[in-house]
């Protein structure tokens, strides 16, 4: 049975929460974070209260942490909707630090006793989720990570940037590509494909495809104007690619790897991206792209 994922195009957290629907997952819980009793300066940390500025969805896997809104423009309290899509237990910790490299590490474990920990989630089992409030009250860069086992050393860390370049702590934002080129970031997990945008300018489009894992997946771009969940399939639920117009494809991508694919998309067509490995499409690994 396919797991239907549906959510709006990503928006910065200030404009509101992304809508995410996922079936067959453990019930979500609400957690207000469990900050360390004191931060690195000795000041007590507190559980945030009051209204939130927005929601930041988070997915945890053995090979990375995916944040759908890695940049927000204002300091304040945000709700992090966290789901463990991996096969092992993970947690989610927010640290105010200038970069991932600034976090000391020993034997692949992050050493946090002298770090300014803002909030931490409970340990999440596979398919478990939670909502955690965190007060990002200083502009700059926050490192998010999992502290379980060797998670940090294996790549389970990312950053959230708050505000502009305040105090020199925020990393510079990359120069956007020219108007005549398009790049779509695509993230593969075992039951979904997440695209950072689904409407692009017609022409050459570069798919920057990262396999979050934990399993191997390929990446196929094909013409299809209808529902991306209604492609022709065989008795096993796998897509009949020979009956469709395949634009291009990437070979199977190992977990944790990133590959790029350039495809020319025409305005008069719509397109579907999917993983065609056995069981992937039936599990929900497809999404639609519409040129304009």
Short mmCIF file of C-alpha atoms in Angstrom, two decimals:
data_model
loop_
_atom_site.label_atom_id
_atom_site.label_comp_id
_atom_site.label_asym_id
_atom_site.label_seq_id
_atom_site.Cartn_x
_atom_site.Cartn_y
_atom_site.Cartn_z
CA UNK A 1 0.00 0.00 0.00
CA UNK A 2 1.40 3.41 -0.97
CA UNK A 3 2.01 5.92 1.76
CA UNK A 4 0.57 9.21 0.45
CA UNK A 5 2.80 12.18 1.25
CA UNK A 6 1.41 15.61 0.52
CA UNK A 7 2.80 19.00 1.47
CA UNK A 8 2.95 22.55 0.16
CA UNK A 9 5.99 24.04 -1.53
CA UNK A 10 8.59 24.95 1.10
CA UNK A 11 8.24 28.38 2.65
CA UNK A 12 10.41 30.11 5.20
CA UNK A 13 9.14 29.37 8.65
CA UNK A 14 7.93 32.95 9.13
CA UNK A 15 5.18 32.47 6.56
CA UNK A 16 3.71 29.45 8.34
CA UNK A 17 4.02 25.73 8.64
CA UNK A 18 4.41 23.32 5.77
CA UNK A 19 1.57 20.86 5.48
CA UNK A 20 2.81 17.27 5.79
CA UNK A 21 0.69 14.12 5.76
CA UNK A 22 2.10 10.67 6.40
CA UNK A 23 0.23 7.45 7.06
CA UNK A 24 1.34 4.45 9.10
CA UNK A 25 3.66 6.29 11.45
CA UNK A 26 3.82 6.31 15.22
CA UNK A 27 1.65 8.96 16.93
CA UNK A 28 3.38 12.30 17.25
CA UNK A 29 4.09 13.73 20.68
CA UNK A 30 4.69 17.30 21.75
CA UNK A 31 7.96 18.01 23.50
CA UNK A 32 9.04 21.44 24.66
CA UNK A 33 12.70 20.57 24.57
CA UNK A 34 14.89 19.56 27.47
CA UNK A 35 17.66 22.16 27.53
CA UNK A 36 20.75 21.69 29.65
CA UNK A 37 20.34 23.21 33.15
CA UNK A 38 22.89 25.92 32.29
CA UNK A 39 24.53 27.09 29.10
CA UNK A 40 28.25 27.62 28.56
CA UNK A 41 28.13 30.96 30.41
CA UNK A 42 26.47 29.44 33.47
CA UNK A 43 23.13 31.13 32.77
CA UNK A 44 20.07 28.91 33.23
CA UNK A 45 18.30 27.80 30.10
CA UNK A 46 14.51 27.94 30.03
CA UNK A 47 11.73 26.18 28.19
CA UNK A 48 10.36 28.64 25.59
CA UNK A 49 6.85 29.94 26.02
CA UNK A 50 4.45 32.11 24.05
CA UNK A 51 3.54 32.01 20.35
CA UNK A 52 5.81 30.43 17.77
CA UNK A 53 7.01 32.22 14.64
CA UNK A 54 6.66 29.15 12.45
CA UNK A 55 7.24 25.45 11.97
CA UNK A 56 10.39 23.75 10.64
CA UNK A 57 9.92 20.11 9.54
CA UNK A 58 12.90 17.83 10.20
CA UNK A 59 13.68 14.30 9.00
CA UNK A 60 16.33 12.15 10.69
CA UNK A 61 18.12 9.32 8.92
CA UNK A 62 21.39 7.43 9.39
CA UNK A 63 23.12 9.55 6.76
CA UNK A 64 21.91 13.04 7.45
CA UNK A 65 19.45 15.53 8.90
CA UNK A 66 17.07 17.19 6.45
CA UNK A 67 15.62 20.58 7.45
CA UNK A 68 12.99 21.91 5.09
CA UNK A 69 13.59 25.51 6.24
CA UNK A 70 17.32 25.90 6.99
CA UNK A 71 17.08 29.72 7.02
CA UNK A 72 14.70 31.98 8.98
CA UNK A 73 14.75 35.76 9.09
CA UNK A 74 13.76 36.56 12.68
CA UNK A 75 14.85 35.44 16.13
CA UNK A 76 12.22 33.83 18.34
CA UNK A 77 10.55 30.52 19.13
CA UNK A 78 10.07 27.93 16.39
CA UNK A 79 8.38 24.54 16.41
CA UNK A 80 10.53 21.73 15.00
CA UNK A 81 8.39 18.85 13.68
CA UNK A 82 10.83 15.94 13.86
CA UNK A 83 10.39 12.50 12.29
CA UNK A 84 12.85 9.61 12.44
CA UNK A 85 12.73 8.03 8.98
CA UNK A 86 15.80 5.88 9.64
CA UNK A 87 16.25 2.37 10.93
CA UNK A 88 18.02 3.28 14.20
CA UNK A 89 17.29 5.47 17.22
CA UNK A 90 18.21 9.16 16.89
CA UNK A 91 17.73 12.37 18.83
CA UNK A 92 17.73 16.03 17.74
CA UNK A 93 19.83 18.64 19.52
CA UNK A 94 20.18 22.36 18.72
CA UNK A 95 23.46 24.06 19.61
CA UNK A 96 24.34 27.73 19.13
CA UNK A 97 27.69 27.45 17.35
CA UNK A 98 29.40 29.12 14.40
CA UNK A 99 29.69 25.92 12.35
CA UNK A 100 29.56 22.12 12.49
CA UNK A 101 33.36 22.10 12.58
CA UNK A 102 33.26 24.18 15.78
CA UNK A 103 31.67 21.27 17.69
CA UNK A 104 34.43 19.21 19.38
CA UNK A 105 34.29 15.51 18.59
CA UNK A 106 35.85 12.34 19.98
CA UNK A 107 35.38 8.90 18.41
CA UNK A 108 32.63 10.33 16.16
CA UNK A 109 30.68 11.63 19.19
CA UNK A 110 29.91 15.32 19.67
CA UNK A 111 31.24 16.72 22.97
CA UNK A 112 28.55 19.11 24.16
CA UNK A 113 29.38 19.75 27.82
CA UNK A 114 30.93 23.17 27.05
CA UNK A 115 28.52 24.04 24.24
CA UNK A 116 25.48 26.32 24.33
CA UNK A 117 22.73 23.73 23.95
CA UNK A 118 19.41 25.39 23.11
CA UNK A 119 17.09 22.36 23.15
CA UNK A 120 17.13 18.60 22.75
CA UNK A 121 14.43 16.11 21.83
CA UNK A 122 13.84 12.73 23.44
CA UNK A 123 15.36 9.72 21.71
CA UNK A 124 13.14 8.79 18.76
CA UNK A 125 12.73 5.22 17.60
CA UNK A 126 12.27 4.46 13.86
CA UNK A 127 9.00 5.95 12.50
CA UNK A 128 8.50 7.91 15.72
CA UNK A 129 7.94 11.67 15.62
CA UNK A 130 7.71 14.60 17.99
CA UNK A 131 7.27 18.37 18.00
CA UNK A 132 9.87 20.38 19.90
CA UNK A 133 9.85 24.10 20.66
CA UNK A 134 13.17 25.95 20.60
CA UNK A 135 13.94 29.59 21.28
CA UNK A 136 16.39 30.76 18.61
CA UNK A 137 16.85 34.10 20.35
CA UNK A 138 20.21 35.08 18.86
CA UNK A 139 20.97 35.76 15.19
CA UNK A 140 23.61 33.61 13.58
CA UNK A 141 24.19 29.91 13.02
CA UNK A 142 22.75 27.03 15.01
CA UNK A 143 24.08 23.49 14.57
CA UNK A 144 21.53 20.68 14.73
CA UNK A 145 22.73 17.12 15.31
CA UNK A 146 22.03 13.66 16.66
CA UNK A 147 24.13 12.58 19.63
CA UNK A 148 23.29 8.88 19.55
CA UNK A 149 26.20 6.50 19.00
CA UNK A 150 28.42 7.64 16.12
CA UNK A 151 25.63 9.68 14.48
CA UNK A 152 27.51 12.99 14.55
CA UNK A 153 30.69 11.59 13.03
CA UNK A 154 28.70 9.78 10.33
CA UNK A 155 27.14 13.00 9.07
CA UNK A 156 24.02 13.56 11.16
CA UNK A 157 24.52 17.32 11.51
CA UNK A 158 23.25 20.39 9.70
CA UNK A 159 22.78 24.11 10.33
CA UNK A 160 19.94 26.60 10.75
CA UNK A 161 20.75 30.24 10.00
CA UNK A 162 18.76 32.93 11.80
CA UNK A 163 18.67 36.53 10.60
CA UNK A 164 21.36 38.33 8.65
CA UNK A 165 25.07 38.46 9.22
CA UNK A 166 24.89 39.48 12.88
CA UNK A 167 28.11 39.43 14.88
CA UNK A 168 29.83 37.78 11.95
CA UNK A 169 28.39 34.42 12.94
CA UNK A 170 26.03 33.77 10.04
CA UNK A 171 27.52 31.99 7.05
CA UNK A 172 27.21 33.85 3.72
CA UNK A 173 24.36 32.77 1.46
CA UNK A 174 25.41 31.40 -1.91
CA UNK A 175 24.83 33.58 -4.97
CA UNK A 176 21.64 32.45 -6.72
CA UNK A 177 22.00 30.98 -10.22
CA UNK A 178 21.20 33.10 -13.30
CA UNK A 179 17.55 33.46 -14.27
CA UNK A 180 18.00 31.18 -17.27
CA UNK A 181 18.97 28.17 -15.15
CA UNK A 182 17.04 26.17 -12.58
CA UNK A 183 18.18 23.85 -9.82
CA UNK A 184 15.87 21.58 -7.82
CA UNK A 185 17.15 19.99 -4.63
CA UNK A 186 15.70 16.48 -4.34
CA UNK A 187 15.97 14.39 -1.18
CA UNK A 188 15.32 10.65 -1.23
CA UNK A 189 14.13 8.71 1.81
CA UNK A 190 12.69 5.21 1.89
CA UNK A 191 9.07 6.24 1.41
CA UNK A 192 9.12 9.69 -0.21
CA UNK A 193 10.88 12.14 -2.50
CA UNK A 194 11.06 15.70 -1.19
CA UNK A 195 11.56 18.54 -3.68
CA UNK A 196 12.42 22.04 -2.48
CA UNK A 197 10.31 23.39 -5.35
CA UNK A 198 7.88 21.78 -7.78
CA UNK A 199 7.35 24.62 -10.26
CA UNK A 200 10.34 25.75 -12.33
CA UNK A 201 11.15 27.74 -15.45
CA UNK A 202 11.09 25.65 -18.61
CA UNK A 203 14.49 24.79 -20.05
CA UNK A 204 17.54 23.05 -18.62
CA UNK A 205 16.84 21.98 -15.04
CA UNK A 206 19.52 20.52 -12.76
CA UNK A 207 18.34 18.03 -10.15
CA UNK A 208 20.68 17.95 -7.15
CA UNK A 209 19.72 14.54 -5.74
CA UNK A 210 20.74 13.47 -2.25
CA UNK A 211 19.88 10.02 -0.92
CA UNK A 212 19.15 10.49 2.78
CA UNK A 213 18.66 6.73 3.06
CA UNK A 214 18.79 4.38 4.68
CA UNK A 215 18.31 2.28 1.49
CA UNK A 216 19.66 2.60 -2.06
CA UNK A 217 17.40 4.42 -4.57
CA UNK A 218 17.60 5.51 -8.21
CA UNK A 219 16.12 8.69 -9.72
CA UNK A 220 14.03 8.79 -12.90
CA UNK A 221 12.49 11.80 -14.69
CA UNK A 222 9.58 11.09 -17.03
CA UNK A 223 6.75 12.93 -18.81
CA UNK A 224 3.38 12.53 -17.12
CA UNK A 225 0.63 15.12 -16.84
CA UNK A 226 -1.63 13.24 -14.44
CA UNK A 227 -1.48 12.19 -10.82
CA UNK A 228 2.10 11.09 -9.99
CA UNK A 229 0.65 8.27 -7.88
CA UNK A 230 -1.33 6.87 -10.86
CA UNK A 231 1.43 5.68 -13.20
CA UNK A 232 0.99 2.30 -14.92
CA UNK A 233 2.41 -0.49 -12.77
CA UNK A 234 2.87 -4.26 -12.93
CA UNK A 235 1.43 -6.83 -10.54
CA UNK A 236 4.13 -5.97 -8.00
CA UNK A 237 3.36 -2.25 -8.01
CA UNK A 238 6.53 -1.32 -9.92
CA UNK A 239 6.32 1.33 -12.67
CA UNK A 240 6.20 0.13 -16.29
CA UNK A 241 8.87 2.49 -17.60
CA UNK A 242 8.75 1.01 -21.10
CA UNK A 243 5.22 2.38 -21.46
CA UNK A 244 6.28 5.94 -20.55
CA UNK A 245 8.49 8.73 -21.92
CA UNK A 246 11.62 8.62 -19.77
CA UNK A 247 13.63 11.85 -20.05
CA UNK A 248 16.70 10.69 -18.15
CA UNK A 249 17.72 8.81 -15.03
CA UNK A 250 20.44 8.30 -12.44
CA UNK A 251 21.69 4.84 -11.51
CA UNK A 252 21.10 3.60 -7.95
CA UNK A 253 22.51 6.10 -5.45
CA UNK A 254 24.10 4.71 -2.27
CA UNK A 255 22.81 6.08 1.05
CA UNK A 256 24.52 9.34 1.93
CA UNK A 257 25.64 10.12 -1.64
CA UNK A 258 24.65 13.07 -3.84
CA UNK A 259 24.46 13.08 -7.65
CA UNK A 260 23.34 15.64 -10.24
CA UNK A 261 21.19 15.23 -13.34
CA UNK A 262 20.47 17.82 -16.06
CA UNK A 263 17.21 17.46 -17.97
CA UNK A 264 15.47 19.76 -20.46
CA UNK A 265 11.85 20.30 -19.38
CA UNK A 266 9.34 21.78 -21.83
CA UNK A 267 6.54 24.12 -20.78
CA UNK A 268 3.78 22.14 -22.51
CA UNK A 269 4.43 19.02 -20.43
CA UNK A 270 4.37 18.01 -16.77
CA UNK A 271 6.90 15.61 -15.29
CA UNK A 272 7.21 13.05 -12.52
CA UNK A 273 10.37 12.10 -10.65
CA UNK A 274 10.50 8.72 -8.94
CA UNK A 275 12.62 5.84 -7.77
CA UNK A 276 12.04 2.76 -9.90
CA UNK A 277 13.76 0.18 -7.71
CA UNK A 278 11.48 -2.66 -6.57
CA UNK A 279 8.95 -1.48 -4.02
CA UNK A 280 10.01 2.19 -4.06
CA UNK A 281 7.16 3.64 -6.15
CA UNK A 282 4.57 1.60 -4.26
CA UNK A 283 6.03 2.95 -1.00
CA UNK A 284 5.44 6.54 -2.12
CA UNK A 285 8.67 7.59 -3.83
CA UNK A 286 7.35 9.98 -6.50
CA UNK A 287 6.72 13.71 -6.94
CA UNK A 288 5.54 16.02 -9.73
CA UNK A 289 7.44 18.88 -11.40
CA UNK A 290 5.64 21.46 -13.57
CA UNK A 291 7.57 23.84 -15.89
CA UNK A 292 6.18 27.32 -16.54
#
